XYZ file of C-alpha atoms in Angstrom:
655
model
C -0.870 4.265 14.307
C -1.197 2.228 11.126
C 0.659 4.828 9.058
C 3.674 4.563 11.360
C 3.863 0.786 10.853
C 3.916 0.873 7.044
C 7.657 1.663 6.652
C 8.529 -1.100 9.121
C 6.907 -3.648 6.811
C 9.795 -2.979 4.429
C 12.445 -2.174 7.026
C 12.573 -5.562 8.763
C 13.177 -7.705 5.630
C 15.660 -5.094 4.411
C 17.540 -5.189 7.728
C 17.569 -9.005 7.642
C 19.026 -8.859 4.135
C 21.809 -6.489 5.171
C 22.663 -8.634 8.205
C 22.750 -11.782 6.049
C 25.089 -10.176 3.528
C 27.310 -8.690 6.223
C 27.411 -11.949 8.195
C 28.438 -14.152 5.268
C 31.172 -16.451 6.513
C 30.582 -15.478 10.159
C 27.030 -16.655 10.807
C 26.221 -20.327 10.486
C 23.404 -21.744 8.393
C 21.080 -21.802 11.389
C 21.849 -18.205 12.337
C 21.324 -16.856 8.825
C 18.081 -18.796 8.429
C 16.810 -17.567 11.790
C 17.562 -13.940 10.958
C 15.875 -14.183 7.552
C 12.788 -15.939 8.901
C 12.567 -13.470 11.791
C 12.700 -10.453 9.476
C 10.002 -11.792 7.170
C 7.967 -13.107 10.121
C 7.870 -9.711 11.846
C 6.821 -8.172 8.544
C 4.003 -10.749 8.290
C 2.787 -9.919 11.805
C 2.870 -6.195 11.018
C 0.975 -6.917 7.808
C -1.803 -8.603 9.786
C -1.881 -5.718 12.292
C -2.168 -2.955 9.668
C -4.770 -5.026 7.795
C -6.919 -5.217 10.926
C -6.525 -1.459 11.423
C -7.552 -0.817 7.816
C -10.582 -3.115 7.980
C -11.819 -1.385 11.138
C -11.918 1.913 9.279
C -14.208 3.127 6.475
C -14.796 0.778 3.545
C -12.892 3.022 1.152
C -10.360 4.237 3.719
C -6.593 4.113 3.238
C -3.458 4.417 5.343
C -0.875 6.778 3.851
C 2.586 7.987 4.811
C 4.990 10.199 2.854
C 8.597 9.278 3.582
C 10.191 12.139 1.673
C 9.588 14.381 -1.302
C 11.666 13.438 -4.317
C 10.901 16.362 -6.592
C 8.653 19.414 -6.546
C 8.871 21.843 -9.437
C 6.365 23.996 -11.248
C 3.549 21.768 -12.456
C 5.091 18.482 -11.300
C 5.614 16.585 -8.038
C 6.821 13.111 -7.032
C 7.120 11.543 -3.580
C 8.487 8.399 -2.004
C 5.278 7.412 -0.227
C 3.386 4.328 0.932
C -0.340 3.697 0.813
C -2.343 0.753 2.144
C -5.773 0.055 0.709
C -7.759 -3.147 0.160
C -5.746 -4.206 -2.912
C -2.311 -3.625 -1.390
C -3.511 -5.219 1.866
C -4.236 -8.454 0.007
C -0.825 -8.373 -1.627
C 1.184 -7.759 1.526
C -0.586 -10.633 3.254
C 0.178 -12.972 0.342
C 3.786 -11.816 0.035
C 4.647 -11.943 3.735
C 2.740 -15.089 4.756
C 3.695 -17.182 1.731
C 7.171 -15.668 1.835
C 7.557 -16.659 5.501
C 6.547 -20.262 4.773
C 9.015 -20.437 1.893
C 11.805 -18.971 4.035
C 11.186 -21.569 6.733
C 11.272 -24.296 4.080
C 14.477 -22.843 2.607
C 16.173 -22.917 6.012
C 16.011 -26.712 5.818
C 16.454 -27.040 2.056
C 19.594 -24.851 1.812
C 21.251 -25.700 5.149
C 24.203 -27.501 3.507
C 24.824 -24.923 0.780
C 27.999 -22.850 1.334
C 26.315 -19.750 -0.110
C 23.329 -19.800 2.226
C 24.047 -16.286 3.548
C 24.051 -14.849 0.038
C 20.891 -16.812 -0.742
C 18.910 -15.491 2.221
C 20.278 -12.002 1.657
C 18.830 -12.002 -1.856
C 15.562 -13.633 -0.783
C 14.805 -11.150 1.994
C 15.890 -8.274 -0.227
C 13.385 -9.496 -2.782
C 10.605 -9.526 -0.169
C 11.509 -5.945 0.742
C 11.438 -4.872 -2.925
C 8.086 -6.571 -3.477
C 6.626 -4.807 -0.447
C 7.892 -1.469 -1.785
C 6.096 -2.239 -5.044
C 2.734 -3.133 -3.521
C 2.748 -0.348 -0.922
C 3.847 2.421 -3.305
C 1.391 5.274 -3.723
C 3.631 6.923 -6.294
C 4.653 5.502 -9.662
C 8.282 6.415 -9.001
C 8.319 4.427 -5.756
C 6.549 1.564 -7.563
C 9.234 1.574 -10.250
C 11.963 1.348 -7.605
C 10.380 -1.808 -6.190
C 9.842 -3.117 -9.730
C 13.539 -2.774 -10.541
C 14.597 -4.181 -7.167
C 12.673 -7.370 -7.899
C 14.372 -7.673 -11.271
C 17.798 -7.382 -9.660
C 17.014 -10.009 -7.011
C 15.584 -12.313 -9.656
C 18.810 -12.069 -11.653
C 20.926 -12.828 -8.590
C 18.819 -15.803 -7.509
C 18.430 -17.412 -10.923
C 22.194 -17.354 -11.305
C 22.806 -18.285 -7.656
C 24.862 -21.361 -8.623
C 26.986 -19.295 -10.987
C 29.644 -21.976 -11.457
C 27.292 -23.585 -13.994
C 27.313 -21.584 -17.266
C 23.708 -22.616 -17.985
C 22.545 -20.879 -14.805
C 24.302 -17.625 -15.619
C 22.917 -17.758 -19.155
C 19.397 -18.208 -17.752
C 19.934 -15.264 -15.399
C 21.087 -13.030 -18.244
C 18.162 -14.130 -20.385
C 15.665 -13.229 -17.672
C 17.419 -9.922 -17.041
C 17.443 -8.877 -20.701
C 13.848 -9.870 -21.432
C 12.388 -8.214 -18.354
C 14.440 -5.088 -19.069
C 12.495 -4.631 -22.314
C 9.318 -4.483 -20.260
C 10.944 -2.132 -17.760
C 11.750 0.351 -20.537
C 8.125 0.215 -21.699
C 6.875 0.809 -18.159
C 9.227 3.777 -17.787
C 7.848 5.232 -21.032
C 4.315 4.903 -19.646
C 5.316 6.615 -16.404
C 6.843 9.514 -18.339
C 3.731 9.821 -20.522
C 1.440 9.959 -17.494
C 3.734 12.367 -15.660
C 3.760 14.721 -18.627
C -0.016 14.543 -19.070
C -1.079 14.849 -15.418
C 1.819 16.677 -13.772
C 2.094 14.078 -11.013
C 3.240 10.522 -10.407
C 0.845 9.897 -7.534
C -1.395 6.982 -8.512
C -4.618 8.492 -7.139
C -3.927 11.783 -8.906
C -3.165 10.044 -12.192
C -6.354 7.955 -12.080
C -8.439 11.007 -11.149
C -6.975 12.978 -14.059
C -7.745 10.107 -16.443
C -11.327 9.833 -15.161
C -11.844 13.610 -15.508
C -10.728 13.646 -19.140
C -7.476 15.536 -18.575
C -5.587 12.963 -20.659
C -6.375 12.536 -24.348
C -7.718 9.174 -25.592
C -4.507 8.632 -27.554
C -2.428 9.309 -24.450
C -4.542 6.890 -22.408
C -4.203 4.131 -24.994
C -0.457 4.681 -25.391
C 0.169 4.681 -21.627
C -2.015 1.590 -21.139
C -0.210 -0.213 -23.966
C 3.239 0.523 -22.531
C 2.119 -0.596 -19.073
C 0.732 -3.776 -20.619
C 4.080 -4.478 -22.309
C 5.878 -4.042 -18.984
C 3.415 -6.346 -17.241
C 3.654 -8.980 -19.991
C 7.442 -9.068 -19.716
C 7.461 -9.303 -15.925
C 4.733 -11.976 -15.899
C 6.222 -14.041 -18.766
C 3.283 -13.739 -21.155
C 3.333 -13.946 -24.952
C 5.705 -12.847 -26.468
C 7.998 -12.687 -23.415
C 7.347 -16.161 -21.986
C 10.683 -17.766 -22.895
C 12.638 -16.604 -19.834
C 10.543 -18.242 -17.099
C 11.193 -21.961 -17.844
C 14.948 -21.333 -17.909
C 14.646 -19.488 -14.600
C 14.084 -22.866 -12.929
C 17.891 -23.099 -12.845
C 17.773 -21.342 -9.472
C 17.140 -23.094 -6.148
C 13.636 -24.499 -5.669
C 12.649 -21.990 -2.909
C 13.538 -19.255 -5.384
C 11.201 -20.794 -7.949
C 8.445 -21.004 -5.351
C 8.764 -17.439 -4.077
C 9.800 -15.377 -7.070
C 8.697 -17.279 -10.133
C 5.405 -18.728 -8.887
C 3.952 -16.772 -5.984
C 5.092 -13.158 -6.118
C 7.347 -11.624 -8.763
C 5.580 -12.929 -11.858
C 2.278 -11.727 -10.409
C 3.608 -8.168 -10.146
C 2.304 -7.427 -13.634
C -1.163 -8.619 -12.610
C -1.062 -6.406 -9.526
C 0.096 -3.387 -11.550
C -2.808 -3.623 -13.997
C -5.299 -4.270 -11.188
C -3.943 -1.234 -9.340
C -4.410 0.921 -12.469
C -7.679 -0.681 -13.594
C -9.281 2.776 -13.767
C -6.837 3.653 -16.553
C -7.407 0.426 -18.486
C -11.198 0.719 -18.458
C -10.707 3.823 -20.627
C -8.513 1.892 -23.108
C -10.850 -0.735 -24.578
C -8.542 -1.792 -27.465
C -5.705 -2.440 -25.017
C -8.002 -4.494 -22.785
C -9.147 -6.556 -25.783
C -5.504 -7.152 -26.718
C -4.761 -8.143 -23.120
C -7.618 -10.649 -23.070
C -6.556 -12.235 -26.357
C -2.910 -12.511 -25.274
C -3.969 -14.000 -21.932
C -6.149 -16.604 -23.669
C -3.389 -17.543 -26.106
C -0.840 -17.737 -23.303
C -2.942 -19.997 -21.091
C -3.542 -22.363 -24.016
C 0.081 -22.313 -25.189
C 1.437 -22.814 -21.653
C -0.850 -25.771 -21.016
C 0.061 -27.468 -24.309
C 3.774 -26.945 -23.662
C 3.534 -28.283 -20.099
C 1.895 -31.416 -21.483
C 4.988 -32.088 -23.631
C 7.624 -31.546 -20.896
C 9.523 -34.279 -19.053
C 11.330 -32.125 -16.481
C 9.215 -31.774 -13.329
C 10.171 -28.170 -12.579
C 9.703 -27.107 -16.192
C 6.192 -28.575 -16.131
C 5.437 -26.343 -13.165
C 7.108 -23.375 -14.861
C 4.922 -23.670 -17.961
C 1.972 -24.203 -15.645
C 2.766 -20.852 -14.037
C 2.785 -19.176 -17.453
C -0.589 -20.745 -18.220
C -2.167 -19.695 -14.916
C -0.889 -16.159 -15.348
C -2.629 -16.237 -18.711
C -5.905 -16.827 -16.832
C -5.205 -13.741 -14.741
C -4.492 -11.567 -17.784
C -7.616 -12.920 -19.477
C -9.653 -11.840 -16.460
C -7.970 -8.419 -16.388
C -8.666 -7.938 -20.089
C -12.335 -8.767 -19.513
C -12.585 -6.229 -16.683
C -12.788 -8.850 -13.919
C -9.784 -7.556 -11.998
C -11.244 -8.850 -8.714
C -11.218 -12.389 -10.164
C -7.618 -11.923 -11.304
C -6.550 -10.925 -7.791
C -8.490 -13.843 -6.299
C -6.720 -16.304 -8.594
C -3.428 -14.565 -7.824
C -3.969 -15.346 -4.139
C -5.004 -18.988 -4.566
C -2.285 -19.537 -7.184
C 0.315 -18.335 -4.695
C -0.883 -21.023 -2.267
C -1.047 -24.068 -4.508
C 1.855 -23.211 -6.822
C 4.174 -22.609 -3.858
C 2.994 -25.951 -2.484
C 3.731 -27.690 -5.793
C 7.201 -26.206 -6.128
C 8.179 -26.917 -2.537
C 6.892 -30.485 -2.602
C 8.586 -31.040 -5.972
C 11.836 -29.699 -4.498
C 11.607 -32.141 -1.601
C 10.934 -35.018 -4.018
C 13.893 -34.027 -6.207
C 16.194 -33.739 -3.185
C 15.292 -37.204 -1.905
C 15.500 -38.682 -5.426
C 19.178 -37.669 -5.792
C 18.297 -34.498 -7.742
C 16.548 -36.410 -10.502
C 14.014 -34.175 -12.264
C 12.966 -36.338 -15.224
C 9.460 -37.573 -14.417
C 9.980 -40.719 -16.512
C 12.943 -41.752 -14.359
C 10.855 -41.398 -11.241
C 7.907 -43.567 -10.327
C 6.188 -45.374 -7.509
C 7.238 -42.712 -4.987
C 3.933 -42.841 -3.104
C 5.277 -45.752 -1.070
C 8.544 -44.037 -0.085
C 7.088 -40.521 0.264
C 3.454 -40.737 1.400
C 3.478 -37.280 2.977
C 5.024 -35.585 -0.058
C 2.627 -37.503 -2.296
C -0.340 -36.102 -0.382
C 1.112 -32.581 -0.520
C 1.771 -32.744 -4.260
C -1.651 -34.243 -4.995
C -3.275 -31.474 -2.935
C -1.452 -28.810 -4.940
C -2.223 -30.592 -8.204
C -5.922 -30.802 -7.315
C -6.007 -27.086 -6.540
C -4.193 -26.289 -9.772
C -6.615 -28.433 -11.762
C -9.545 -26.792 -9.959
C -11.277 -29.922 -8.717
C -14.748 -28.751 -7.683
C -15.693 -27.759 -4.138
C -12.636 -29.270 -2.423
C -9.858 -26.961 -3.661
C -9.166 -23.234 -3.655
C -8.332 -23.235 -7.359
C -11.903 -24.195 -8.276
C -13.423 -21.067 -6.750
C -10.935 -18.616 -8.227
C -11.076 -20.240 -11.668
C -14.875 -20.204 -11.612
C -14.788 -16.506 -10.783
C -12.568 -15.924 -13.822
C -14.810 -18.012 -16.086
C -17.847 -16.104 -14.869
C -16.169 -12.756 -15.588
C -15.108 -13.876 -19.058
C -18.608 -15.197 -19.845
C -20.129 -11.761 -19.074
C -17.476 -9.765 -20.956
C -18.234 -7.562 -23.951
C -15.750 -5.403 -25.843
C -17.194 -2.215 -27.377
C -14.397 -1.708 -29.886
C -16.201 0.838 -32.071
C -19.585 2.504 -32.166
C -22.159 -0.177 -32.838
C -19.633 -3.064 -32.846
C -19.437 -5.152 -29.692
C -17.598 -8.466 -29.355
C -18.701 -11.103 -26.845
C -16.299 -12.887 -24.527
C -17.874 -16.319 -25.141
C -15.077 -17.526 -27.492
C -12.522 -16.596 -24.837
C -14.614 -18.498 -22.302
C -14.362 -21.575 -24.526
C -10.566 -21.221 -24.683
C -10.399 -20.860 -20.900
C -12.514 -23.990 -20.487
C -10.203 -25.920 -22.836
C -7.250 -24.651 -20.803
C -8.866 -26.001 -17.628
C -9.114 -29.457 -19.234
C -5.460 -29.358 -20.336
C -4.389 -28.144 -16.881
C -5.943 -31.150 -15.184
C -4.491 -33.405 -17.875
C -0.842 -32.308 -17.610
C -0.642 -31.980 -13.827
C -2.217 -35.365 -13.136
C 0.025 -36.803 -15.817
C 2.867 -35.806 -13.480
C 1.030 -37.231 -10.470
C 0.406 -40.638 -12.055
C 3.887 -40.965 -13.590
C 5.903 -39.756 -10.575
C 3.948 -41.237 -7.683
C 2.228 -44.255 -9.259
C 3.249 -46.988 -11.631
C 6.562 -48.797 -11.754
C 9.304 -47.770 -9.341
C 12.095 -45.661 -10.791
C 14.835 -43.807 -8.964
C 15.055 -44.968 -5.352
C 14.264 -42.369 -2.700
C 16.500 -41.918 0.321
C 16.515 -39.851 3.498
C 13.709 -38.024 5.237
C 12.109 -34.638 4.787
C 13.089 -32.364 7.660
C 10.488 -30.768 9.902
C 11.495 -27.307 8.722
C 10.340 -28.380 5.277
C 7.208 -30.314 6.259
C 5.588 -27.606 8.411
C 5.332 -25.066 5.528
C 4.018 -27.833 3.274
C 1.256 -28.612 5.769
C 0.267 -24.946 6.071
C 0.175 -24.538 2.283
C -1.969 -27.677 1.992
C -4.568 -26.104 4.261
C -4.495 -22.840 2.319
C -4.711 -24.671 -1.023
C -7.859 -26.454 0.126
C -9.638 -23.814 2.191
C -8.233 -20.558 0.805
C -10.895 -20.201 -1.883
C -14.043 -20.876 0.103
C -14.481 -17.190 0.884
C -15.908 -16.594 -2.604
C -18.638 -18.800 -4.035
C -19.337 -18.940 -7.810
C -21.601 -16.147 -9.019
C -24.931 -18.054 -9.321
C -24.521 -19.538 -5.851
C -25.545 -17.719 -2.664
C -23.138 -16.249 -0.149
C -20.396 -15.939 0.899
C -18.859 -13.436 -1.495
C -16.305 -12.169 1.012
C -13.400 -11.662 -1.366
C -15.292 -9.346 -3.712
C -16.503 -7.320 -0.746
C -12.989 -7.252 0.695
C -11.051 -5.906 -2.287
C -13.827 -3.767 -3.791
C -16.446 -2.772 -1.218
C -18.119 -0.355 -3.644
C -18.771 -3.033 -6.270
C -22.099 -4.695 -6.784
C -22.717 -8.255 -5.691
C -22.027 -10.926 -8.308
C -24.722 -11.497 -10.886
C -27.279 -13.996 -9.597
C -29.259 -14.187 -12.852
C -26.509 -15.974 -14.771
C -27.165 -19.498 -16.091
C -25.999 -22.289 -13.872
C -24.682 -24.553 -16.626
C -21.366 -22.637 -17.126
C -20.553 -23.387 -13.483
C -21.330 -27.054 -14.054
C -19.142 -27.037 -17.170
C -16.289 -25.453 -15.211
C -16.639 -28.156 -12.572
C -16.928 -31.085 -14.993
C -14.048 -30.223 -17.325
C -11.248 -30.689 -14.710
C -12.750 -34.030 -13.700
C -12.700 -35.057 -17.351
C -9.045 -34.054 -17.555
C -8.190 -36.178 -14.525
C -10.051 -39.149 -16.011
C -8.218 -38.870 -19.344
C -4.889 -38.590 -17.518
C -5.764 -41.770 -15.583
C -6.601 -43.617 -18.791
C -3.389 -42.531 -20.510
C -0.851 -42.687 -17.669
C -2.425 -43.887 -14.426
C -3.704 -47.412 -15.028
C -1.521 -50.452 -14.268
C -1.174 -50.874 -18.039
C -1.019 -47.230 -19.234
C -1.911 -46.422 -22.799
C 0.963 -43.945 -23.131
C 4.306 -43.595 -21.438
C 6.559 -40.831 -22.728
C 5.465 -38.495 -25.489
C 8.070 -38.849 -28.282
C 10.243 -35.781 -28.306
C 11.620 -36.051 -31.849
C 8.397 -35.806 -33.798
C 7.825 -32.790 -35.998
C 4.939 -31.627 -33.772
C 6.254 -32.304 -30.268
C 9.807 -31.030 -30.746
C 8.882 -27.356 -31.296
C 6.254 -27.526 -28.548
C 8.717 -28.956 -26.037
C 11.252 -26.327 -27.053
C 8.888 -23.438 -26.326
C 7.373 -22.994 -29.801
C 10.623 -21.770 -31.306
C 10.566 -18.462 -29.452
C 14.186 -18.834 -28.338
C 15.308 -19.077 -31.956
C 13.227 -16.051 -32.891
C 14.661 -14.011 -30.032
C 18.147 -15.188 -30.955
C 17.755 -13.864 -34.490
C 16.027 -10.641 -33.564
C 17.992 -9.638 -30.470
C 20.853 -11.922 -29.481
C 22.703 -12.098 -32.800
C 22.740 -8.298 -33.207
C 23.900 -8.036 -29.585
C 26.613 -10.650 -30.203
C 27.753 -8.683 -33.249
C 27.841 -5.508 -31.199
C 29.751 -7.347 -28.442
C 32.268 -8.710 -30.969
C 32.766 -5.274 -32.445
C 33.283 -3.820 -28.980
C 35.559 -6.639 -27.764
C 37.890 -6.281 -30.764
C 37.643 -2.486 -30.607
C 36.424 -2.350 -34.192
C 34.941 1.147 -33.789
C 38.214 2.374 -32.279
C 40.251 0.744 -34.990
C 37.933 2.122 -37.631
C 38.232 5.585 -36.111
C 42.026 5.290 -35.920
C 42.211 4.005 -39.496
C 39.975 6.777 -40.709
C 42.165 9.305 -38.914
C 45.321 7.858 -40.446
C 43.726 7.779 -43.882
C 42.612 11.375 -43.490
C 46.100 12.375 -42.321
C 47.715 10.585 -45.271
C 45.280 12.174 -47.708
C 45.921 15.575 -46.179
C 49.676 15.060 -46.484
C 49.360 14.008 -50.121
C 47.069 16.914 -50.916
C 49.487 19.306 -49.170
C 52.429 17.914 -51.090
C 50.523 18.023 -54.388
C 49.443 21.577 -53.757
C 52.965 22.612 -52.775
C 54.423 20.908 -55.852
C 51.812 22.471 -58.152
C 52.432 25.939 -56.756
C 56.166 25.447 -57.009
C 55.869 24.272 -60.619
C 53.520 27.167 -61.414
C 56.010 29.628 -59.953
C 58.850 28.130 -61.989
C 56.849 28.301 -65.230
C 55.835 31.884 -64.467
C 59.465 32.802 -63.909
C 60.495 31.142 -67.187
C 57.699 32.876 -69.143
C 58.690 36.188 -67.600
C 62.320 35.566 -68.443
C 61.465 34.589 -72.019
C 59.216 37.625 -72.361
C 61.960 39.863 -71.073
C 64.434 38.444 -73.579
C 61.936 38.927 -76.400
C 61.341 42.526 -75.418
C 65.058 43.081 -75.193
C 65.429 41.905 -78.793
C 62.519 44.022 -79.944
C 63.847 47.163 -78.273
C 67.368 47.113 -79.675
C 67.456 50.900 -80.504
C 67.490 50.527 -84.351
C 65.074 52.990 -85.999
C 64.622 51.014 -89.238
C 63.231 48.051 -87.301
C 60.836 50.294 -85.413
C 59.619 51.781 -88.711
C 59.226 48.292 -90.191
C 57.098 47.106 -87.248
C 54.940 50.210 -87.482
C 54.397 49.741 -91.201
C 53.609 46.031 -90.779
C 51.109 46.735 -88.018
C 49.457 49.463 -90.099
C 49.066 47.093 -93.080
C 47.625 44.379 -90.843
C 45.083 46.833 -89.379
C 43.991 48.085 -92.847
C 43.601 44.477 -94.053
C 41.429 43.517 -91.084
C 39.270 46.594 -91.598
C 38.783 45.837 -95.294
C 38.019 42.147 -94.712
C 35.477 42.858 -91.957
């Protein structure tokens, strides 16, 4: 029964997308919104049903269905197939439930936009592509969903295409994620060649049985890591995500906070059996995740645009997930993925409502005192900010972040024989990132909702927008209580849910790291209050023209580096193509070759003609000379004979 329902999880959002595209200009805003929400809602209900069916089966059981066989040749096979296990079950619940709440919010947020049909068509198509990705049991099917998400992301970032900045941001995201897509395709080809199959279970079994060489494992893991880094906007591919905020706010909430950017995390968690065999790649992943979370937090602290603060926050939180994956704590990464989807969607949606009512003003220093005009939105944003900061015991973010810190504290990297590196320095970086997270997000809270009044707020937030905010508030508070920190007693439901075969969390760990993880966010909130929250704040706006802040606010100069390395060569290639320089060069070379050939032909013809004339003249002169010599007079013949005889005797005597 469950296997039959798996294709319908994808079919309903896909059908809603096709109807929305086909009904553009015919269906009203309400009709398009209803169709989109219905398609995603049915998918969410089916996701709950198949999850219940899966949980009632064996602990390691799966639901599988093969839609069709793509290729079967000697020594190789690939199918378009779906598989539901504990990991993909978690993802479909997050994608469909959070996606449904965002679609309901978008029905109110986008109701006056003339392109609402195109918007919902792209949004539901994205949900369908994401579900294909998480349900895929074959790497080919996974790659199809991966590419579908990239296409929808491009269309939604550039949704308001009349603004050149939006189209530039869409192209930037498309180009940078394509680099990761090429790397992922290389990894798929490597694994297909080494194992003879693209089926994920078969590939992981072959890796575990030693059928793939260590070099092949490390190369495949590295290419997969590059693809995941590009899709999840990690160093060195982080520059595209802040510019992607040019799209509508529901797009930012769904694609660039809750689902698409977490696809890289899901991919590595799905293939964790491969990465455990590639220790150098995991160490690299952990270091890049730690650097990204620290860099993202520092950059968010220097931003003045509300949505860009949240964008850099997303980059930083994804760094936590990659740090956990690199330390082998893939369960903690998935747990933080789930809670991050709740509170980051809440932050984006509440920020979108604030921006809409503040006449589309996004500069936090032009806002202020909004808690009086927007008490409900203030509570929603503060709830999301508290979960993001990880305030202890009362937010979901605390539990998932503590699980990551615990996994990093226990980590060891056996890089070579006899040389093991502890994860304690990375734990220190993660703890510093937690302090900075609380500092920058409550900086936004105190500046936007407290202090002196800025831009006046007007209107009211519609019920279609408030209901999803309320649901996300509940999830942001209670969604993490299913997993207590490791030294604490039960419940540890999440670990048991996603990995039933794993051991229970370590209970012999020291308790002080948990206390440190709980105290550091509170310290960040207190410092933010001292600097920006008091009636007489110590600091207002961080100067943006200083030698230190300017590069940080601009993304650490990565755009300039990418421009020199990639964009300028591409612009040169575009200029050459636009002016048909290769064609002109080819034509000119052809003309030059033709001219040279003509000249050579003429020179050769003239030389041969001149040679023939000289030969004729020499022949004619020779004939005349012979005629004179053979005149028939005997005395001259005798004289020539005598002269020749004398010359011969002289030569003989002299030699």
